[in-house]
Coordinates of C-alpha atoms and ligand atoms in Angstrom, one line a residue:
X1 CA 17.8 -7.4 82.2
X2 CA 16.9 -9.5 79.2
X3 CA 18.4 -9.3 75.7
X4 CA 16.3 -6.1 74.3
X5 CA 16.7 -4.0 77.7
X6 CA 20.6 -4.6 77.6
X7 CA 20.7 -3.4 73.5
X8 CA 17.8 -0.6 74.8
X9 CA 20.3 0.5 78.2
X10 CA 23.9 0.2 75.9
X11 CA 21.9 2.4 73.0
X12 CA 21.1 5.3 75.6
X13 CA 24.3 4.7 77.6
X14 CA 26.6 4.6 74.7
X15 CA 27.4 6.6 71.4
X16 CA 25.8 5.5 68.4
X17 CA 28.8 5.3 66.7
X18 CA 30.3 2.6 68.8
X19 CA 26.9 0.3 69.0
X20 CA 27.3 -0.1 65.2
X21 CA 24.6 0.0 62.7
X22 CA 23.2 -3.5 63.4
X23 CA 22.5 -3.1 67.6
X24 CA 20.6 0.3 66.4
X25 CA 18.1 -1.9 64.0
X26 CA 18.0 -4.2 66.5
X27 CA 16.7 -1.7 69.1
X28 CA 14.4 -0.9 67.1
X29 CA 13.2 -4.0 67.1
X30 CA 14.4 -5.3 63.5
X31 CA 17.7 -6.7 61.7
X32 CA 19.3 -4.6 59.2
X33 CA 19.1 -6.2 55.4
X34 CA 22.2 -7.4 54.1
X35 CA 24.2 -4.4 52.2
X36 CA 24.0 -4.6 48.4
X37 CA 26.7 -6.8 46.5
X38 CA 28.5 -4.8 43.8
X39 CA 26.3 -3.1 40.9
X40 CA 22.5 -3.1 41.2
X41 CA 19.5 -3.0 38.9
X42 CA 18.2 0.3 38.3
X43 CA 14.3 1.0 38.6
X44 CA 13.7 0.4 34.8
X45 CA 16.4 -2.7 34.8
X46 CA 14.3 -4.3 37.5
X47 CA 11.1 -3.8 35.5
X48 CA 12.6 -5.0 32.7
X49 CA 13.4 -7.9 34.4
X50 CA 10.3 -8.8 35.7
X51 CA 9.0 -8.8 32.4
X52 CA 10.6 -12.4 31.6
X53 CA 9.0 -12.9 27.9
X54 CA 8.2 -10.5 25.5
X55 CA 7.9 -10.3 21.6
X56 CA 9.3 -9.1 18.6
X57 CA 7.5 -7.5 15.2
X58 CA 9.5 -7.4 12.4
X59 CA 7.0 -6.3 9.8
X60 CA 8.4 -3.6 6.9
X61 CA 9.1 -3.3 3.6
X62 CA 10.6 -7.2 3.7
X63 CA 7.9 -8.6 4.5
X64 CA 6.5 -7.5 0.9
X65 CA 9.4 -8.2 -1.5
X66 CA 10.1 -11.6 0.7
X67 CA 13.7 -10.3 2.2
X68 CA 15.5 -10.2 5.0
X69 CA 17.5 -7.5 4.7
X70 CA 15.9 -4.4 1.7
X71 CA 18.7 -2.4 -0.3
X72 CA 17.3 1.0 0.3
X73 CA 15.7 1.3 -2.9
X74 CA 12.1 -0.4 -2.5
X75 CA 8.9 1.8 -3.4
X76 CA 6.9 2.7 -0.4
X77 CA 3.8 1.9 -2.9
X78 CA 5.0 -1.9 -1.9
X79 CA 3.7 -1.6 1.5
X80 CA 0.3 -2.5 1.6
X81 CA -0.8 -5.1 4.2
X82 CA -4.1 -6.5 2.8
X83 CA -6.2 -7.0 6.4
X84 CA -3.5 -4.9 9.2
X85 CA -4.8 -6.1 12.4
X86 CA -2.8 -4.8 15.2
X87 CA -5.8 -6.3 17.9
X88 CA -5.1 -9.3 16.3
X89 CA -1.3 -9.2 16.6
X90 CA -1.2 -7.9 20.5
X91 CA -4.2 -10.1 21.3
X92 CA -1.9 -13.4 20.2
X93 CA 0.9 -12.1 22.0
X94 CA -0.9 -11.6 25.5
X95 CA -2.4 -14.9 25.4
X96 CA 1.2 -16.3 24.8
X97 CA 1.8 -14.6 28.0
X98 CA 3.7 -11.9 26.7
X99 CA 4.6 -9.1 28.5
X100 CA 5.3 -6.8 25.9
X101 CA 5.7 -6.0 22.3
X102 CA 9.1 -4.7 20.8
X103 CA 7.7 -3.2 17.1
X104 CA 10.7 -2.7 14.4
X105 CA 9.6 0.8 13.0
X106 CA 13.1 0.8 11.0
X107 CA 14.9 -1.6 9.5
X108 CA 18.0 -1.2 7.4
X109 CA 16.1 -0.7 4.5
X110 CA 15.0 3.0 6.4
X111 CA 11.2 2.3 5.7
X112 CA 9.6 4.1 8.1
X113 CA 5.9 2.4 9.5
X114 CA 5.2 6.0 11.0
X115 CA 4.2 9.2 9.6
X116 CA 8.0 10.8 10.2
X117 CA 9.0 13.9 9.4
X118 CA 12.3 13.2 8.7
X119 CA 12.1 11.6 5.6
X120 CA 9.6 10.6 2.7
X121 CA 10.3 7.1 2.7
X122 CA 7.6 5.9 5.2
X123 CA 3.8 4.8 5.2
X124 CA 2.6 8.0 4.3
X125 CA 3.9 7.5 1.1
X126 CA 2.1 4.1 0.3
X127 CA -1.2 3.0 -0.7
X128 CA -1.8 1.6 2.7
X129 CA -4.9 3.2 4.4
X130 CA -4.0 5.8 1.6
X131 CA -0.8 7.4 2.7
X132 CA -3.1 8.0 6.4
X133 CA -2.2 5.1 8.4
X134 CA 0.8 4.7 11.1
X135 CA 1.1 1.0 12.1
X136 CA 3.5 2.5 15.2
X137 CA 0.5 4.1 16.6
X138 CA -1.7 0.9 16.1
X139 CA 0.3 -1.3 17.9
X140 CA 0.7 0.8 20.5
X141 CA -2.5 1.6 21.5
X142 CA -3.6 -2.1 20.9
X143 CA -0.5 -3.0 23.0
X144 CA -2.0 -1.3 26.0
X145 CA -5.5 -2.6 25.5
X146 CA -4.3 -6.2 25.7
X147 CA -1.7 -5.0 28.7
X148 CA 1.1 -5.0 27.3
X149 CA 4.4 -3.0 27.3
X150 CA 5.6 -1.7 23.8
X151 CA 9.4 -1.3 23.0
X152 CA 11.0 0.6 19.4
X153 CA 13.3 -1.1 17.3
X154 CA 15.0 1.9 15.2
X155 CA 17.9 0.8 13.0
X156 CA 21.0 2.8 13.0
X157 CA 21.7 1.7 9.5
X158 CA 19.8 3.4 7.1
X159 CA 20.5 2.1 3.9
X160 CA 17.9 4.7 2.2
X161 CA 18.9 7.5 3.9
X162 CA 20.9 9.9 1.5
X163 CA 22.7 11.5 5.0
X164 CA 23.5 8.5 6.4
X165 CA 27.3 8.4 7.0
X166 CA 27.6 12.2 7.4
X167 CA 27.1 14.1 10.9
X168 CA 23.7 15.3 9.4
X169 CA 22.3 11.3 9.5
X170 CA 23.1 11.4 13.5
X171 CA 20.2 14.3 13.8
X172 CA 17.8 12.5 11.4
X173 CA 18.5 9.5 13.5
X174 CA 18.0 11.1 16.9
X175 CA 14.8 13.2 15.6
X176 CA 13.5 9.7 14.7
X177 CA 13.9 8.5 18.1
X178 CA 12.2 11.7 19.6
X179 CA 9.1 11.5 17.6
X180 CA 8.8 7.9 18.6
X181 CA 9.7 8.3 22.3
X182 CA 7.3 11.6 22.5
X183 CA 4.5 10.6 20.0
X184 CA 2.9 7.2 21.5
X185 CA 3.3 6.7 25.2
X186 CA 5.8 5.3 27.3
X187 CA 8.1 2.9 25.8
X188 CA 9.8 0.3 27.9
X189 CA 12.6 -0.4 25.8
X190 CA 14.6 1.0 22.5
X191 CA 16.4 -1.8 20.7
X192 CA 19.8 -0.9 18.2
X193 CA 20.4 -3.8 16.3
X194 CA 24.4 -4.1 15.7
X195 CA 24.2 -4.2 11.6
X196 CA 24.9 -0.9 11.3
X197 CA 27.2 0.3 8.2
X198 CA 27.8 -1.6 4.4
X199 CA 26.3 -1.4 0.8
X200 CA 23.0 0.6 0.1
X201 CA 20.9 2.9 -1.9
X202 CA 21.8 5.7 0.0
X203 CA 19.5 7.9 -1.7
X204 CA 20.6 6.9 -5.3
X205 CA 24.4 6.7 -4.4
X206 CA 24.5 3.3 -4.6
X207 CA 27.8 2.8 -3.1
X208 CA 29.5 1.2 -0.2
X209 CA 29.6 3.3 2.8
X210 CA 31.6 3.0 5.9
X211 CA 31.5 4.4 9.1
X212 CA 33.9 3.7 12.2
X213 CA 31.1 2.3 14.7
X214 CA 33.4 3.2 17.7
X215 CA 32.8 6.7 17.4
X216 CA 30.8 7.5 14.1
X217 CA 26.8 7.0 16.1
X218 CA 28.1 8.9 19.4
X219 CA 26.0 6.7 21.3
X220 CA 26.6 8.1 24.5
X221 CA 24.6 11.3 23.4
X222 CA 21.8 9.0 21.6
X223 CA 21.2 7.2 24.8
X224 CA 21.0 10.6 27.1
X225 CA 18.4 11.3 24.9
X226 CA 16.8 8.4 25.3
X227 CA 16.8 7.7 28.9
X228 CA 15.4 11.8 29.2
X229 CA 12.5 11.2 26.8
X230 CA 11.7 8.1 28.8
X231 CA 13.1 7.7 31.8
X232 CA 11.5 4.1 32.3
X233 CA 12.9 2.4 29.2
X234 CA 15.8 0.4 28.9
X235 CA 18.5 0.9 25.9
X236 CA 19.7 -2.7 24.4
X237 CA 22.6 -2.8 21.9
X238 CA 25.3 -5.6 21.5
X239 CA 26.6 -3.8 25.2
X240 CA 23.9 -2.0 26.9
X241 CA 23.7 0.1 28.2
X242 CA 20.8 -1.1 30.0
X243 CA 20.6 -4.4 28.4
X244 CA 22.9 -6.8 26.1
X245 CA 22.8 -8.7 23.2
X246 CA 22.6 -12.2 24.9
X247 CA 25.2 -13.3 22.2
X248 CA 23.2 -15.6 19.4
X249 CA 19.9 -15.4 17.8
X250 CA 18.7 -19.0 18.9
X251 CA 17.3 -18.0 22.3
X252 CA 19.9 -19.3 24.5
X253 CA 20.6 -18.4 27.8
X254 CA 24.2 -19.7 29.4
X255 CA 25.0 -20.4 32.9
X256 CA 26.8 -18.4 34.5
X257 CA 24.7 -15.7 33.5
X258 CA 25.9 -12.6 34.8
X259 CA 24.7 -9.5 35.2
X260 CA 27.2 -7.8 35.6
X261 CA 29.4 -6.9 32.8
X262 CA 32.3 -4.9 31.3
X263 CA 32.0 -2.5 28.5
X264 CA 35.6 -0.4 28.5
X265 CA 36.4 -0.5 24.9
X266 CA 33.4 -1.9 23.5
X267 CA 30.3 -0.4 21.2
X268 CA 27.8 -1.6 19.5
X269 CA 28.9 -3.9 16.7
X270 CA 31.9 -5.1 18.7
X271 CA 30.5 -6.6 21.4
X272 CA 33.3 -9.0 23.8
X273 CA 33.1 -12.4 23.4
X274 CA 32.4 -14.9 25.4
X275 CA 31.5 -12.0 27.8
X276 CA 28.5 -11.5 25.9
X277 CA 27.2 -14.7 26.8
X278 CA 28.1 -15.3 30.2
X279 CA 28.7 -11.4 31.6
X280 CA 31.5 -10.4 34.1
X281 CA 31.6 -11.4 37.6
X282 CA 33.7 -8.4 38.1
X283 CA 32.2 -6.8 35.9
X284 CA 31.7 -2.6 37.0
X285 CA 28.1 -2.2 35.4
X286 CA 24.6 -3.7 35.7
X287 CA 23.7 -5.0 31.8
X288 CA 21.7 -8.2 32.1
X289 CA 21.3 -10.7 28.9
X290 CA 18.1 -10.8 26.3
X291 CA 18.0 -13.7 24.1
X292 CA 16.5 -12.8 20.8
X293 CA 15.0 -15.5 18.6
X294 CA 12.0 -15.6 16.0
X295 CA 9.5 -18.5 15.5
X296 CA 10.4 -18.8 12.1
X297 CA 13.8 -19.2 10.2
X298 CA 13.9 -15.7 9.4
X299 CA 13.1 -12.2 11.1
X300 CA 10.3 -11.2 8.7
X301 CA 7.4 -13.4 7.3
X302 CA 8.1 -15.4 4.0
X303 CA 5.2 -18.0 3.0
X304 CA 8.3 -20.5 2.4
X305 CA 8.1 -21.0 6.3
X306 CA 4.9 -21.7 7.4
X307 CA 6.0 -25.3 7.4
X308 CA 9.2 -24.5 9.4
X309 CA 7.3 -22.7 12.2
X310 CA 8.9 -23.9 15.8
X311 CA 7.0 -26.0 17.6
X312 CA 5.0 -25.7 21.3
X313 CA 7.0 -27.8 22.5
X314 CA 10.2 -26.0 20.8
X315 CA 8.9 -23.0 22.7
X316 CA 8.6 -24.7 25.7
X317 CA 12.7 -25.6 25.3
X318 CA 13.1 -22.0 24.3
X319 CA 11.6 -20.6 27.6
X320 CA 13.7 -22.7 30.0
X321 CA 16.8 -22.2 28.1
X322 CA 16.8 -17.8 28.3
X323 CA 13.9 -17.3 30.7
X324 CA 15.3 -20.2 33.1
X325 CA 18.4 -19.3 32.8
X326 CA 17.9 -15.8 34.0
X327 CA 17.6 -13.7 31.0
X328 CA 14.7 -12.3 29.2
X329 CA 13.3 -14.2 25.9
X330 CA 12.5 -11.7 23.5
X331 CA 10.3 -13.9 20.7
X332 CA 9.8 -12.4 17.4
X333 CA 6.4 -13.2 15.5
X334 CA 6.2 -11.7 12.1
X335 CA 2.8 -10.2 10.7
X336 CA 2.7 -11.9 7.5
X337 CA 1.3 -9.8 3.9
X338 CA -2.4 -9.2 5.5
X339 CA -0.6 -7.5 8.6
X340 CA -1.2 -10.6 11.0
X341 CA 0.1 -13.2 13.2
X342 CA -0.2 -16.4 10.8
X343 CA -2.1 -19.0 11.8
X344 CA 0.2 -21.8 12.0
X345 CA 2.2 -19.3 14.6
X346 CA -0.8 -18.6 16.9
X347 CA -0.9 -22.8 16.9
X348 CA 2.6 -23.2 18.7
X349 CA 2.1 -19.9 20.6
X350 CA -0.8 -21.6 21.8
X351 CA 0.3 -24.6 22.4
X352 CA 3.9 -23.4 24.6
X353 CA 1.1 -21.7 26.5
X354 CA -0.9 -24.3 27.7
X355 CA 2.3 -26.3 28.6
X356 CA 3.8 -23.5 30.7
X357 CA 0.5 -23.1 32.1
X358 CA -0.1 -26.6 33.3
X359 CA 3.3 -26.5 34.6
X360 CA 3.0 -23.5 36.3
X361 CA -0.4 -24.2 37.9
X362 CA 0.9 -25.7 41.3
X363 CA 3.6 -24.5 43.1
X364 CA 4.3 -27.9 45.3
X365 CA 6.5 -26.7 47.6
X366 CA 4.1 -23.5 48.8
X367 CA 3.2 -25.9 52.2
X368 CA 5.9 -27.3 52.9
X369 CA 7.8 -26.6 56.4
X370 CA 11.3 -25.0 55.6
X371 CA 14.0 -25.0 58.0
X372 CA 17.4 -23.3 57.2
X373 CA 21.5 -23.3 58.6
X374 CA 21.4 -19.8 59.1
X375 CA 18.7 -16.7 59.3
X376 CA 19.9 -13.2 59.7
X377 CA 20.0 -11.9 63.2
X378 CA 17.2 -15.0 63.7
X379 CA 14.8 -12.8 62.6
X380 CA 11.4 -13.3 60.9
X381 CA 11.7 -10.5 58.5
X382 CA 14.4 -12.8 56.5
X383 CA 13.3 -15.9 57.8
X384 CA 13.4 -19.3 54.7
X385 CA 9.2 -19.3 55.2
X386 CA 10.0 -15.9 52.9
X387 CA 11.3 -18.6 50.1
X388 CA 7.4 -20.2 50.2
X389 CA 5.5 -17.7 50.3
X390 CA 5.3 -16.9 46.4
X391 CA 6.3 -13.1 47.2
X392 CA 9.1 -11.9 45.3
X393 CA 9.3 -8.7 47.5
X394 CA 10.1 -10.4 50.6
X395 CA 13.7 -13.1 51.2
X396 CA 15.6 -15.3 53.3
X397 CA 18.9 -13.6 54.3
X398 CA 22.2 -14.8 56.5
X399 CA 24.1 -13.1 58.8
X400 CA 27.4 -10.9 57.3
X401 CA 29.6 -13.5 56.3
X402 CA 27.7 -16.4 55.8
X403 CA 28.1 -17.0 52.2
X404 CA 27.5 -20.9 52.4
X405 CA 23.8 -22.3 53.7
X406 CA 21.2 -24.3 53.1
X407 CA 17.6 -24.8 53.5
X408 CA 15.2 -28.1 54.0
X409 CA 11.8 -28.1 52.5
X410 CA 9.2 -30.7 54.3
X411 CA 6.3 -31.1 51.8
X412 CA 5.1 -34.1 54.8
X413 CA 4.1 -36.5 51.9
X414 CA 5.9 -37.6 49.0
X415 CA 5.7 -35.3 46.4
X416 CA 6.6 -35.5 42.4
X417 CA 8.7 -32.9 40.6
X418 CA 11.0 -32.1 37.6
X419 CA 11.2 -28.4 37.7
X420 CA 12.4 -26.2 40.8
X421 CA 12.4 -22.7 40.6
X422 CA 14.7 -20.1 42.3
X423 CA 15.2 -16.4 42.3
X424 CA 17.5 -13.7 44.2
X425 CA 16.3 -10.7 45.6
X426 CA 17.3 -8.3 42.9
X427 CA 17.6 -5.2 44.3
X428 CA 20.5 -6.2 46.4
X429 CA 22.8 -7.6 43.6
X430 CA 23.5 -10.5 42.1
X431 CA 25.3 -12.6 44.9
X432 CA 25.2 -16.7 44.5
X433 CA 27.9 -18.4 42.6
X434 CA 26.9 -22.1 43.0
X435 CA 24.3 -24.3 44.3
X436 CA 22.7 -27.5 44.7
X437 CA 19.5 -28.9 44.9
X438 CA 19.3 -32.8 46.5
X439 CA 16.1 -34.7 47.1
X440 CA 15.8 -37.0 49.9
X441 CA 15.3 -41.2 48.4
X442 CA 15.7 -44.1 50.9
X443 CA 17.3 -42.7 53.9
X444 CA 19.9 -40.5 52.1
X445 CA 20.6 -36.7 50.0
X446 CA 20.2 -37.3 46.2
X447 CA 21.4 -34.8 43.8
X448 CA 18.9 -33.3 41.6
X449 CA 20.4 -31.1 40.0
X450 CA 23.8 -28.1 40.3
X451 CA 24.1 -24.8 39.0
X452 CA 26.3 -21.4 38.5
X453 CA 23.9 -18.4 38.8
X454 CA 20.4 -18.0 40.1
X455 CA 19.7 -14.2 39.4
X456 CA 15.8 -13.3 38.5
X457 CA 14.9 -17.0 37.8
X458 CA 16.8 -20.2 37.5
X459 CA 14.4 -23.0 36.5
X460 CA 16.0 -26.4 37.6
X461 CA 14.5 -28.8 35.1
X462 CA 15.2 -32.5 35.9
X463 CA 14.0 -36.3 35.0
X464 CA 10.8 -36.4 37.5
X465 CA 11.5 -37.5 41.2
X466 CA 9.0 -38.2 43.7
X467 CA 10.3 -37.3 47.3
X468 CA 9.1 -35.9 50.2
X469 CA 11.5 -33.6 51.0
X470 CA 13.8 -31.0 48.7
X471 CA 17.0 -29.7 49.9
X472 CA 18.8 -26.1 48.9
X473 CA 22.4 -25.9 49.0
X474 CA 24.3 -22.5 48.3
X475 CA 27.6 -23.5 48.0
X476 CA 29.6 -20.3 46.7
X477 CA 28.2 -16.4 47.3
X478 CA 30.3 -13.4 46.6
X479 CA 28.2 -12.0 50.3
X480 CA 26.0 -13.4 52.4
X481 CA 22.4 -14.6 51.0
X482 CA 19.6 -12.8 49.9
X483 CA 17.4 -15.3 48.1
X484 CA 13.4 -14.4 47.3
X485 CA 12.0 -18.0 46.2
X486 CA 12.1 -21.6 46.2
X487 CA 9.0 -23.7 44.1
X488 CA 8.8 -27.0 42.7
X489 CA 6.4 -28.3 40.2
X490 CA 6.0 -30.9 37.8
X491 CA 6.2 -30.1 34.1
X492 CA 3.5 -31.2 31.8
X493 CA 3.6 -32.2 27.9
X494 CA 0.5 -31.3 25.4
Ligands
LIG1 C1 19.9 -8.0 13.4 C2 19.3 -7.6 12.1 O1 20.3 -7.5 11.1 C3 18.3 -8.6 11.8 O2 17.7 -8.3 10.5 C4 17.2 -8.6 12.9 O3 16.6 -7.4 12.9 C5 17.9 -8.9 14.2 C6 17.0 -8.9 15.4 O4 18.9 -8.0 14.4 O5 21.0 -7.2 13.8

């Protein structure tokens, strides 16, 4: 009897129970997957991850009187972009290669950029398509012409609101979030800011108000609502719960960057530190990081600094720093007074695009021939090739145990790189605590570069080497390895 008639004879001969889950799969003629390591993406976490790079629009009330943050008290008749042009906007933002668009239809200032019911204090009352327009519904539906997502940012902190502060705010608040969740499609994520109690107008008050952020916004009953209304979106605060604050407004990823994360004791506006930044390996829930950043020096548009607007290249650092570092970059480009993107913005969005995009072009290591330590069960289904074939659905796995392996990439001629890219297979958890990647120079192992985390993406970026083989080394996993993708490429300058 060969191998498959012995498994085939013991599998009629003996109880199930006592052949053990992986002699069933393999009579079946497959290899059970790895079990999942600790706490796993949900299905609108792992569309939220593949979204990598989306954008921000803070356009309001500020972006007339020239502040950051209003006082509550501005006249609607302020708001009056001179040429609104949401095409414009969401066209810019696709070419970028943004995946989405995250509009702020609140700020603090509680101007409202929709037709609301809730208060009086919104577009309706300004001269702005006299009193008949509703940027929200703009965006949206020129967010999915130019296929992209679109997110809500609603700010907790109303400093106009004459409720806010009482119990009776909470229902304006969650109404707020209805109309928006129910009124223009599906929404892939709602963003709470973490400024959220101080000095306002407070409908004429004028006063300092404060509320006890651990209990005052009873979150937990905001985000049921939320997650009901749309059950595809994610919720990001300071701490989830889908999604975290990434822990500073310059765009910066961290390594490690873990997913997982603790939030006993925490709420929005009191976010753990440095937890924020690097997660919890032990951590008992799945919150990845976003790193929030704007082109400019400020959130909204002030003419002052359209000589300080980042630069391609900037962008570029930007994108390897969150994106390659396993988070999502959440970039905020802010319509100026006619109601577009400026023109000096479209010029670095332009130009981080066509670096990415020459970078991106060629994935070097797609031919090469990959060897590895260790496959699970020796089978196909998780065999390296599934690290080269530029499908994130499919991976290389090792057998139970097997925490420690690496692979060999052949490209059969010398080859020149400075960027390597790697991802887990989601679904299964995040699992590698350390690696190496070596290139192979005059008879011997080179180190090109070490890391922490892999998660979604890790992009390895390096001094260019020219080699003709690339080696993978996973030198710490909580489990045994279930890794989606290995590419090199050479990064390109304008
Ligand atoms: C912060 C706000 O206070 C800023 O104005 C901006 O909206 C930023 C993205 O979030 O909490």
């Amino acid at each position: 009897m060969n191998a498959p008639e012995i498994i085939r004879w013991l599998s009629r001969s003996l109880p199930a129970a006592l052949l053990g889950l992986a002699s069933l799969a393999a009579t079946a003629g497959t290899v059970a997957p790895p079990a999942p390591y600790g706490p796993v993406p949900t299905a609108a976490q792992l569309a939220w991850h593949r979204m990598e790079f989306y954008g921000f629009l803070h356009f309001g009330m500020n972006t007339f009187t020239d502040r950051e943050w209003g006082y509550g008290d501005e006249s609607p008749s302020l708001f009056n972009p001179t040429d609104f042009d949401a095409d414009q906007i969401a066209s810019v933002a696709a070419d970028a290669g943004m995946k989405g668009l995250v509009l702020v239809c609140k700020h603090h200032d509680g101007f409202c950029l929709w037709p609301t019911k809730t208060t009086e204090h919104s577009v309706r009352a300004s001269p702005w398509r006299d009193g008949k327009g509703d940027v929200v519904r703009e965006i949206a539906d020129a967010c999915r012409q130019y296929g992209l997502k679109f997110g809500v940012y609603v700010s907790p902190w109303d400093r106009n609101s004459g409720l806010y502060g009482t119990p009776q705010y909470l229902d304006l608040y969650r109404e707020q979030l209805r109309e928006l969740l129910t009124g223009y499609g599906e929404v892939f994520i709602v963003w709470h800011d973490g400024a959220n109690r101080g000095r306002g107008y407070y409908g004429g008050a004028k006063e300092l108000r404060q509320v006890d952020p651990a209990t005052y916004y009873e979150w937990p009953v905001t985000w049921e609502l939320i997650h009901r209304l749309q059950p595809m979106s994610v919720i990001f605060s300071d701490v989830g719960p889908d999604v975290r604050w990434g822990g500073n407004e310059k765009g910066q990823g961290a390594d490690p960057c873990w997913y997982t994360f603790k939030t006993e004791g925490h709420y929005p506006g009191a976010p753990p530190w440095p937890s924020l930044i690097y997660g919890d390996r032990d951590g008992e829930k799945w919150i990845p990081p976003e790193c929030p950043v704007s082109i400019r020096p400020g959130w909204f548009y002030h003419p002052r600094h359209d000589s300080k607007v980042k630069s391609a290249e900037e962008l570029v650092d930007l994108y390897f720093n969150s994106v390659g570092q396993g988070a999502c970059l959440n970039l905020n480009i802010p319509p100026d007074t006619r109601g577009r993107i400026h023109e000096r913005d479209v010029e670095s969005l332009r130009g981080m695009r066509r670096i990415l995009d020459a970078t991106f072009a060629e994935d070097l290591a797609r031919e090469a021939r990959i060897t590895a330590s260790n496959t699970r069960g020796n089978s196909k289904e998780f065999g390296p090739e599934c690290l080269v074939d530029g499908d994130r659905g499919t991976y290389w796995a090792t057998d139970d145990g097997v925490t420690e392996a690496e692979v060999v990439l052949d490209f059969g001629k010398p080859v020149t790189f400075s960027v390597v890219r790697l991802r887990e297979f989601l679904p299964l958890g995040q699992r590698v605590e350390g690696f190496a990647l070596d290139y192979w120079e005059e008879g011997q192992w080179r180190e090109f570069c070490s890391g922490q985390t892999i998660g979604n993406q890790r992009l390895v970026r390096s001094k260019a080497v020219t080699s003709e083989r690339l080696r993978l080394r996973i030198t710490e996993s909580s489990a045994d390895l279930a890794l989606s993708e290995v590419e090199a490429f050479l990064e390109h300058r304008m």
